[in-house]
Short mmCIF file of C-alpha atoms in Angstrom, two decimals:
data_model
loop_
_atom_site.label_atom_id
_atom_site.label_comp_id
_atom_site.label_asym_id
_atom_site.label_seq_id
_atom_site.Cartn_x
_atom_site.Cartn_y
_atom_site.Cartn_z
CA UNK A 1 -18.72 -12.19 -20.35
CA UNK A 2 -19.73 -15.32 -18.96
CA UNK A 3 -20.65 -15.67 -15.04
CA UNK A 4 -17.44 -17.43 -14.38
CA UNK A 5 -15.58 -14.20 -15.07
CA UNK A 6 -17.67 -11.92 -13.56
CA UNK A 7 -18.19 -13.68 -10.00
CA UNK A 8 -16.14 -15.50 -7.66
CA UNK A 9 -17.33 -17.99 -5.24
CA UNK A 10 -17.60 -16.70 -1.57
CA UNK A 11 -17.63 -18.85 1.79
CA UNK A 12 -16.99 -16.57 5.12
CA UNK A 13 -17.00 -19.22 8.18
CA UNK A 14 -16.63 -18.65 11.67
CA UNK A 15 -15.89 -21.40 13.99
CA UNK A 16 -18.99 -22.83 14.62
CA UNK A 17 -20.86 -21.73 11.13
CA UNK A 18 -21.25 -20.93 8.22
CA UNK A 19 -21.72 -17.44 7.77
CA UNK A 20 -22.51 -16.37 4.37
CA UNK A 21 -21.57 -18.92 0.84
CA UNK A 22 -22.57 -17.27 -2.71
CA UNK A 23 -21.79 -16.26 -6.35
CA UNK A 24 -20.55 -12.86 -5.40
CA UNK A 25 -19.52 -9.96 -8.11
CA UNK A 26 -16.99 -7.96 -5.13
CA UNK A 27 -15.61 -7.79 -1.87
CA UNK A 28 -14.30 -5.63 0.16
CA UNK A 29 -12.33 -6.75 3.39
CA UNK A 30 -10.98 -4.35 6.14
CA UNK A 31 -7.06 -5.71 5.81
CA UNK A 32 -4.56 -4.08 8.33
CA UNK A 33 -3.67 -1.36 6.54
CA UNK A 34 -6.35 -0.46 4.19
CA UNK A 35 -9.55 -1.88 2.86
CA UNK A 36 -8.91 -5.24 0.35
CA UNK A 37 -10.75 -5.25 -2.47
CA UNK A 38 -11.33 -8.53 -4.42
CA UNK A 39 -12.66 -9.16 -7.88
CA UNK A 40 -13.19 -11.89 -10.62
CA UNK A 41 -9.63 -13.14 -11.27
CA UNK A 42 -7.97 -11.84 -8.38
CA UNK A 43 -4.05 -13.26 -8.00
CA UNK A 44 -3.53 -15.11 -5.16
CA UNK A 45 -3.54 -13.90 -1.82
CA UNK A 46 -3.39 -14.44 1.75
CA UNK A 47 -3.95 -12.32 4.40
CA UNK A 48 -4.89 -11.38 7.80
CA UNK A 49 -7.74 -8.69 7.93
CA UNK A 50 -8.72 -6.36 10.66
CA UNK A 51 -11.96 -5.28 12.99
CA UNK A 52 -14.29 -3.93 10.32
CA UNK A 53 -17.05 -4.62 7.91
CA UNK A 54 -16.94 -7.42 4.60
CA UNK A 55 -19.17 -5.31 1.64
CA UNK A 56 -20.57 -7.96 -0.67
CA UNK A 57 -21.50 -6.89 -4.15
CA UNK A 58 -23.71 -9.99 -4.83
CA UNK A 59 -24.95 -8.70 -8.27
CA UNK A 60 -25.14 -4.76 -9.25
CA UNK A 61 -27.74 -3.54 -6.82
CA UNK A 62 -27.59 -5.76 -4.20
CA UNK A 63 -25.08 -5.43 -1.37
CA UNK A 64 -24.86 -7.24 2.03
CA UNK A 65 -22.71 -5.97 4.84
CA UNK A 66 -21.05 -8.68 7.50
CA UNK A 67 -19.70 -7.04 10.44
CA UNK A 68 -15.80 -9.12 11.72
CA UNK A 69 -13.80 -8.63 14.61
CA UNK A 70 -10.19 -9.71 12.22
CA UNK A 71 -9.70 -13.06 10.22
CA UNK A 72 -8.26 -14.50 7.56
CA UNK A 73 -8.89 -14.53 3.43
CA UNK A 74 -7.77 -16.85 1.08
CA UNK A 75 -7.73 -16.00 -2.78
CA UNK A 76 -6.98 -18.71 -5.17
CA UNK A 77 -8.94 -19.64 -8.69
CA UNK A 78 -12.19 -17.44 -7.85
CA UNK A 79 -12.37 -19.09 -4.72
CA UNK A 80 -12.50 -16.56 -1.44
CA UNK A 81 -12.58 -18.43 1.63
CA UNK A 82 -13.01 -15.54 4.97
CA UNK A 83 -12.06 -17.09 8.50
CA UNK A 84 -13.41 -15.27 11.02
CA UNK A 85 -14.12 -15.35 14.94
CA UNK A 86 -11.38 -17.26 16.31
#
């Protein structure tokens, strides 16, 4: 598979940063009711997500962990955007 199926483009952004933008492979997001997991190809989505943690899967081994009080994610054409701290 080529990269562009097997990553998606991450940017999580809080009001006055930028707090993580990458080629990422995962992500899981706390939503309200249960944890959001995201992938390469993902439909659309919108939705509001809850005090938790975001686990990015970067590349196989490599994992980063950004803690969020709530926010919201946007899925469209491999592109994640994560609002967060407002």
């Amino acid at each position: 598979m080529s990269e562009s199926t097997t990553q998606f483009h991450l940017v999580v952004v809080s009001p006055t940063e930028v707090v993580y933008e990458g080629n990422v492979e995962r992500l899981i997001a706390p939503g309200t009711t249960q944890d959001i997991a995201i992938l390469p190809d993902h439909t659309p989505l919108y939705s509001q997500l809850s005090k938790g943690n975001l686990e990015i899967m970067e590349r196989a081994n490599r994992t980063k962990t950004i803690a969020i009080e709530g926010g919201i994610i946007r899925v469209k054409l491999n592109q994640v955007s994560v609002i967060v701290g407002f």
